[in-house]
CSV table of C-alpha atoms and ligand atoms in Angstrom, one decimal:
chain,number,residue,atom,x,y,z
A,97,MET,CA,0.2,0.1,0.1
A,98,GLN,CA,1.1,3.2,-0.8
A,99,ARG,CA,2.4,5.3,2.2
A,100,ARG,CA,1.1,8.9,2.3
A,101,THR,CA,0.2,11.2,4.6
A,102,MET,CA,-3.2,12.7,4.3
A,103,LEU,CA,-4.1,16.1,5.9
A,104,THR,CA,-7.7,17.0,6.6
A,105,GLY,CA,-9.7,19.4,8.0
A,106,LEU,CA,-12.0,19.9,11.0
A,107,ALA,CA,-13.9,16.8,11.7
A,108,SER,CA,-17.9,17.2,11.5
A,109,LEU,CA,-20.2,14.9,13.2
A,110,ALA,CA,-23.4,16.7,11.8
A,111,ALA,CA,-26.0,14.3,11.2
A,112,MET,CA,-25.7,12.6,7.6
A,113,PRO,CA,-28.5,11.9,5.5
A,114,ALA,CA,-29.9,8.5,6.5
A,115,GLN,CA,-28.3,5.6,4.6
A,116,ALA,CA,-29.5,2.5,5.8
A,117,ALA,CA,-28.2,-0.3,3.8
A,118,GLY,CA,-30.7,-2.9,4.8
A,119,GLY,CA,-29.1,-5.3,7.3
A,120,ALA,CA,-28.8,-4.1,11.1
A,121,VAL,CA,-25.0,-3.0,12.4
A,122,LEU,CA,-23.6,-5.0,15.2
A,123,VAL,CA,-21.4,-3.2,17.6
A,124,THR,CA,-19.5,-4.8,20.3
A,125,GLY,CA,-18.2,-2.5,23.0
A,126,ALA,CA,-21.6,-1.0,22.4
A,127,THR,CA,-21.6,0.3,25.9
A,128,GLY,CA,-18.0,1.4,26.2
A,129,ALA,CA,-16.6,4.7,26.0
A,130,ILE,CA,-15.9,4.4,22.4
A,131,GLY,CA,-19.0,2.2,21.1
A,132,LYS,CA,-21.6,4.4,22.9
A,133,PHE,CA,-20.9,7.1,20.1
A,134,VAL,CA,-20.7,4.6,17.2
A,135,VAL,CA,-24.5,3.6,18.5
A,136,GLU,CA,-25.6,7.4,18.5
A,137,MET,CA,-23.9,8.1,15.2
A,138,LEU,CA,-25.3,4.8,13.6
A,139,LEU,CA,-28.7,5.8,14.5
A,140,ALA,CA,-28.4,9.4,13.7
A,141,ARG,CA,-27.5,8.1,10.0
A,142,GLY,CA,-30.7,5.8,10.0
A,143,GLU,CA,-29.1,2.3,10.6
A,144,LYS,CA,-30.3,-0.5,12.7
A,145,ALA,CA,-27.9,-0.3,15.5
A,146,ARG,CA,-27.5,-3.7,17.5
A,147,GLY,CA,-25.1,-3.5,20.3
A,148,LEU,CA,-23.8,-6.5,21.9
A,149,THR,CA,-23.4,-6.4,26.0
A,150,ARG,CA,-23.3,-8.9,28.6
A,151,ASN,CA,-25.9,-6.7,30.6
A,152,PRO,CA,-28.9,-5.7,28.2
A,153,ASP,CA,-31.2,-4.3,30.7
A,154,LYS,CA,-28.6,-1.7,31.7
A,155,ALA,CA,-27.7,-0.9,28.2
A,156,ARG,CA,-31.4,-0.2,27.4
A,157,ALA,CA,-32.0,1.9,30.2
A,158,ALA,CA,-29.0,4.3,29.1
A,159,GLN,CA,-29.7,3.9,25.2
A,160,PRO,CA,-33.2,2.8,24.3
A,161,LYS,CA,-33.2,3.6,20.8
A,162,ALA,CA,-30.7,0.9,19.9
A,163,GLU,CA,-31.5,-2.7,19.4
A,164,TRP,CA,-29.8,-4.4,22.3
A,165,VAL,CA,-28.7,-8.5,22.5
A,166,ALA,CA,-27.2,-10.5,25.3
A,167,GLY,CA,-23.7,-11.9,24.5
A,168,ASP,CA,-20.3,-12.6,25.6
A,169,LEU,CA,-17.3,-12.4,23.3
A,170,ARG,CA,-16.0,-15.7,25.1
A,171,ASP,CA,-19.3,-17.4,23.9
A,172,ALA,CA,-19.1,-18.3,20.3
A,173,ALA,CA,-22.8,-19.5,20.5
A,174,SER,CA,-24.1,-16.0,21.7
A,175,LEU,CA,-22.3,-14.3,19.0
A,176,LYS,CA,-23.8,-16.6,16.1
A,177,LYS,CA,-27.4,-15.7,17.3
A,178,ALA,CA,-26.1,-11.9,17.8
A,179,MET,CA,-25.4,-11.9,13.9
A,180,VAL,CA,-28.8,-12.9,12.6
A,181,GLY,CA,-30.0,-10.2,10.3
A,182,VAL,CA,-26.4,-8.3,10.6
A,183,ASP,CA,-24.3,-7.5,7.5
A,184,ARG,CA,-21.7,-5.2,9.1
A,185,ILE,CA,-19.7,-5.2,12.3
A,186,ILE,CA,-18.1,-2.6,14.2
A,187,PHE,CA,-15.8,-4.1,16.7
A,188,THR,CA,-14.6,-1.6,19.6
A,189,ALA,CA,-15.0,-4.1,22.6
A,190,GLY,CA,-12.0,-4.8,24.7
A,191,ARG,CA,-11.2,-6.2,28.3
A,192,LYS,CA,-11.1,-3.1,30.3
A,193,PHE,CA,-7.7,-1.7,31.4
A,194,ARG,CA,-8.6,-2.8,35.2
A,195,ASP,CA,-11.0,-5.4,34.5
A,196,GLU,CA,-12.4,-7.1,37.9
A,197,ASP,CA,-12.9,-10.7,36.1
A,198,PRO,CA,-9.3,-12.4,35.7
A,199,ALA,CA,-11.1,-14.6,33.2
A,200,ASN,CA,-11.8,-11.5,30.6
A,201,THR,CA,-8.5,-11.6,29.3
A,202,LEU,CA,-7.0,-10.1,26.4
A,203,GLU,CA,-6.5,-13.4,24.5
A,204,ALA,CA,-10.2,-14.4,25.4
A,205,VAL,CA,-12.0,-11.0,24.4
A,206,ASP,CA,-9.5,-9.0,21.9
A,207,TYR,CA,-8.5,-12.1,20.1
A,208,GLY,CA,-10.9,-15.0,20.6
A,209,GLY,CA,-13.8,-12.4,20.4
A,210,VAL,CA,-12.7,-11.4,17.0
A,211,VAL,CA,-11.9,-14.9,16.0
A,212,SER,CA,-15.5,-16.1,16.7
A,213,LEU,CA,-17.1,-13.2,15.5
A,214,ALA,CA,-15.3,-13.1,12.3
A,215,ALA,CA,-16.3,-16.9,11.9
A,216,ALA,CA,-20.0,-15.7,12.7
A,217,ALA,CA,-19.7,-12.9,10.4
A,218,LYS,CA,-18.4,-15.2,7.4
A,219,GLU,CA,-21.4,-17.6,7.8
A,220,VAL,CA,-23.9,-14.7,7.4
A,221,GLY,CA,-21.8,-13.2,4.2
A,222,ALA,CA,-21.1,-10.0,6.2
A,223,LYS,CA,-19.9,-7.1,4.0
A,224,GLN,CA,-17.5,-5.4,6.2
A,225,PHE,CA,-16.0,-5.8,9.8
A,226,VAL,CA,-14.6,-2.9,11.1
A,227,LEU,CA,-12.0,-3.2,13.9
A,228,ILE,CA,-10.5,-1.1,16.6
A,229,SER,CA,-6.8,-2.5,16.6
A,230,SER,CA,-3.9,-0.9,17.4
A,231,ALA,CA,-0.8,1.3,16.3
A,232,GLY,CA,2.4,-0.7,16.7
A,233,VAL,CA,1.0,-4.1,15.4
A,234,GLU,CA,3.6,-4.5,12.1
A,235,GLN,CA,6.4,-3.1,14.1
A,236,LYS,CA,9.5,-4.0,15.9
A,237,LEU,CA,8.5,-1.7,18.9
A,238,PRO,CA,11.0,0.5,20.5
A,239,PRO,CA,12.1,0.0,24.2
A,240,TRP,CA,10.1,2.9,25.5
A,241,ILE,CA,6.8,0.9,24.9
A,242,SER,CA,5.8,-0.3,28.3
A,243,PRO,CA,5.0,-3.9,28.8
A,244,MET,CA,1.4,-2.6,29.6
A,245,LEU,CA,1.2,-1.7,26.3
A,246,LEU,CA,2.9,-4.4,24.5
A,247,GLU,CA,0.6,-7.0,25.5
A,248,PRO,CA,-2.7,-5.4,24.0
A,249,ILE,CA,-0.8,-4.8,20.8
A,250,LYS,CA,0.3,-8.5,20.6
A,251,TRP,CA,-3.5,-9.5,21.0
A,252,LYS,CA,-4.6,-6.8,18.6
A,253,ALA,CA,-2.0,-8.1,16.0
A,254,LYS,CA,-3.3,-11.9,16.2
A,255,SER,CA,-6.8,-10.7,16.0
A,256,GLU,CA,-6.3,-8.6,12.6
A,257,GLY,CA,-4.5,-12.0,11.4
A,258,ALA,CA,-7.4,-13.8,12.4
A,259,LEU,CA,-9.9,-11.6,10.7
A,260,LYS,CA,-8.0,-11.2,7.5
A,261,GLU,CA,-7.7,-15.3,7.2
A,262,SER,CA,-11.7,-15.4,7.9
A,263,GLY,CA,-12.1,-14.0,4.3
A,264,VAL,CA,-14.7,-11.3,5.6
A,265,PRO,CA,-13.9,-7.7,4.3
A,266,TYR,CA,-12.2,-5.9,6.9
A,267,THR,CA,-11.2,-2.6,7.8
A,268,LEU,CA,-8.4,-2.2,10.4
A,269,ILE,CA,-8.3,1.1,12.4
A,270,ARG,CA,-4.8,1.6,14.4
A,271,PRO,CA,-4.8,4.4,17.0
A,272,PHE,CA,-2.2,5.2,19.3
A,273,GLY,CA,-4.2,6.4,22.2
A,274,MET,CA,-7.2,8.0,22.9
A,275,ASP,CA,-8.7,10.5,25.2
A,276,ASP,CA,-12.2,12.2,26.1
A,277,ARG,CA,-11.8,15.7,24.5
A,278,PRO,CA,-15.0,16.3,22.6
A,279,GLY,CA,-15.2,15.2,19.0
A,280,ALA,CA,-15.1,17.6,15.6
A,281,GLN,CA,-12.4,20.0,17.5
A,282,MET,CA,-9.6,19.2,15.4
A,283,GLY,CA,-8.6,17.4,12.0
A,284,ILE,CA,-8.1,14.0,11.7
A,285,VAL,CA,-4.8,12.2,10.1
A,286,PHE,CA,-4.6,8.7,8.3
A,287,LEU,CA,-1.5,7.1,7.7
A,288,PRO,CA,-2.0,3.9,5.8
A,289,SER,CA,-0.6,0.9,7.1
A,290,ASP,CA,1.6,1.1,10.3
A,291,PRO,CA,4.6,3.6,9.4
A,292,ILE,CA,5.3,5.3,12.5
A,293,MET,CA,4.9,4.8,16.6
A,294,ALA,CA,4.4,7.8,18.5
A,295,GLN,CA,2.1,9.5,21.6
A,296,LEU,CA,-0.5,10.6,19.4
A,297,LEU,CA,-3.9,10.9,20.4
A,298,ILE,CA,-7.7,10.6,18.8
A,299,SER,CA,-10.6,11.6,20.7
A,300,ARG,CA,-12.7,8.8,21.1
A,301,THR,CA,-15.8,10.7,19.6
A,302,ASP,CA,-13.7,11.2,16.2
A,303,LEU,CA,-12.6,7.8,16.4
A,304,ALA,CA,-16.3,6.4,16.7
A,305,ALA,CA,-17.1,9.0,13.7
A,306,VAL,CA,-14.4,7.4,11.6
A,307,CYS,CA,-15.7,3.8,12.5
A,308,VAL,CA,-19.1,4.8,11.1
A,309,GLU,CA,-17.8,6.6,8.3
A,310,CYS,CA,-16.0,3.6,7.0
A,311,LEU,CA,-19.0,1.8,6.4
A,312,TYR,CA,-19.7,4.4,3.7
A,313,GLN,CA,-16.4,4.2,2.1
A,314,PRO,CA,-15.7,1.5,0.0
A,315,LYS,CA,-11.9,2.5,-0.4
A,316,THR,CA,-11.5,1.4,3.4
A,317,LEU,CA,-12.5,-2.3,2.3
A,318,ASN,CA,-9.4,-4.5,3.1
A,319,THR,CA,-7.1,-1.3,4.4
A,320,ALA,CA,-5.5,-0.8,7.5
A,321,PHE,CA,-4.6,2.5,8.7
A,322,GLN,CA,-3.4,4.6,11.7
A,323,LEU,CA,-4.9,7.7,12.7
A,324,PHE,CA,-4.5,10.7,14.8
A,325,ASN,CA,-5.8,14.3,15.9
A,326,ALA,CA,-4.3,17.3,14.4
A,327,ALA,CA,-4.7,21.0,13.7
A,328,THR,CA,-5.2,21.3,9.8
A,329,ARG,CA,-5.9,24.0,7.4
A,330,THR,CA,-8.9,22.9,5.7
A,331,ALA,CA,-12.5,22.3,7.4
A,332,ASP,CA,-14.2,19.2,7.5
A,333,ASP,CA,-12.2,17.4,4.9
A,334,TRP,CA,-11.1,14.2,6.9
A,335,LYS,CA,-14.1,12.2,5.3
A,336,LYS,CA,-12.7,12.6,1.6
A,337,ALA,CA,-9.0,11.8,2.8
A,338,LEU,CA,-10.7,8.6,4.6
A,339,GLY,CA,-12.5,7.9,1.1
A,340,ASN,CA,-9.3,8.0,-0.6
A,341,LEU,CA,-7.5,5.5,1.4
A,342,GLY,CA,-6.8,2.0,-0.4
B,150,LIG,N1,-6.9,3.2,25.3
B,150,LIG,C1,-6.1,3.3,24.4
B,150,LIG,O1,-5.4,3.9,24.4
B,150,LIG,C2,-6.1,2.3,23.3
B,150,LIG,C3,-5.3,2.2,22.2
B,150,LIG,C4,-5.6,1.3,21.3
B,150,LIG,C5,-6.7,0.8,21.1
B,150,LIG,N2,-8.0,0.6,22.0
B,150,LIG,C6,-9.0,-0.1,21.9
B,150,LIG,O2,-10.2,0.5,22.1
B,150,LIG,C7,-11.4,-0.3,22.3
B,150,LIG,C8,-12.3,0.1,23.5
B,150,LIG,O3,-12.1,1.1,24.1
B,150,LIG,P1,-13.2,1.6,24.9
B,150,LIG,O4,-12.2,2.7,26.0
B,150,LIG,O5,-14.2,2.2,24.2
B,150,LIG,O6,-13.6,0.3,26.2
B,150,LIG,P2,-14.4,0.2,27.5
B,150,LIG,O7,-14.8,1.8,27.6
B,150,LIG,O8,-13.6,0.0,28.4
B,150,LIG,O9,-15.4,-0.8,27.4
B,150,LIG,C9,-15.2,-2.0,27.1
B,150,LIG,C10,-16.4,-2.5,26.2
B,150,LIG,O10,-16.1,-4.0,26.0
B,150,LIG,C11,-17.1,-5.0,26.2
B,150,LIG,N3,-16.8,-5.7,26.8
B,150,LIG,C12,-15.4,-6.4,27.7
B,150,LIG,N4,-15.5,-7.6,27.6
B,150,LIG,C13,-16.5,-8.2,26.9
B,150,LIG,C14,-16.9,-9.5,26.8
B,150,LIG,N5,-16.3,-10.6,27.7
B,150,LIG,N6,-18.2,-9.8,26.0
B,150,LIG,C15,-18.6,-8.9,25.4
B,150,LIG,N7,-18.5,-7.6,25.5
B,150,LIG,C16,-17.2,-7.3,26.1
B,150,LIG,C17,-17.8,-4.2,27.3
B,150,LIG,O11,-19.4,-4.5,27.3
B,150,LIG,P3,-20.4,-4.7,28.4
B,150,LIG,O12,-19.6,-4.4,29.8
B,150,LIG,O13,-21.5,-3.9,28.1
B,150,LIG,O14,-20.6,-6.4,28.1
B,150,LIG,C18,-17.8,-2.4,27.2
B,150,LIG,O15,-18.6,-2.1,26.1
B,150,LIG,C19,-10.6,-1.9,22.6
B,150,LIG,O16,-10.6,-2.5,21.8
B,150,LIG,C20,-9.1,-1.4,23.0
B,150,LIG,O17,-8.1,-2.0,22.9
B,150,LIG,C21,-7.4,1.6,23.0
């Protein structure tokens, strides 16, 4: 893939015209810090947003407009059920940084969950699987990377491999780090593949907007890219840059 930097302008999260494509979009991690924005943005575009969660009652109380299904990424049968009527997936789940359940490991959730869900997606002929992965998956990492970061990157790399092998069309999004700044304040820079390692942040809201936009940008199919926020000159150009990836 050609390595080039695409600078874009202010991210606009303004509601887009409805473009519902038929099937539902399954969102894993839909109750999480990124996934909740993904669900809101899908609904704003007229999509059937289906959130996968271990606690649907709690999720429904927080976001009654979405469809909620009970499921656990460690339970392949629950994922098969959740996939009925779904044609696209946005995977934002992950073991929490300080998860109270010792069995909810990176291997089981971030990797095993992708393996099982990709298999279920293949069975129903899903059109796209958008995965939040991580920067660094293709790199010989520098010594300043802490072991706390190395472990997630290792499992993200394996999950990317499993998704590619599944044959389901994929989009691999590789952030460096995230924060809770409001979205649409800065531009978004996309770097095809995994060329650098740096401490560059993207706001979770902007990351959610990119995840959703990928469903409408065919050139993001079977691509992988890093992304981060940066002050840029032109306004609202990042969607065009995303659409030129590949
Ligand atoms: N923090 C960073 O700098 C960084 C960098 C690169 C990538 N990422 C990635 O960003 C993603 C999510 O971040 P976030 O902050 O939005 O997550 P979060 O707020 O910690 O939420 C975690 C989500 O994962 C779900 N989950 C966890 N275990 C599950 C299981 N066994 N079965 C089903 N769902 C499960 C939870 O759903 P329920 O509790 O409702 O079941 C929850 O919605 C992760 O993939 C993470 O690896 C983060």
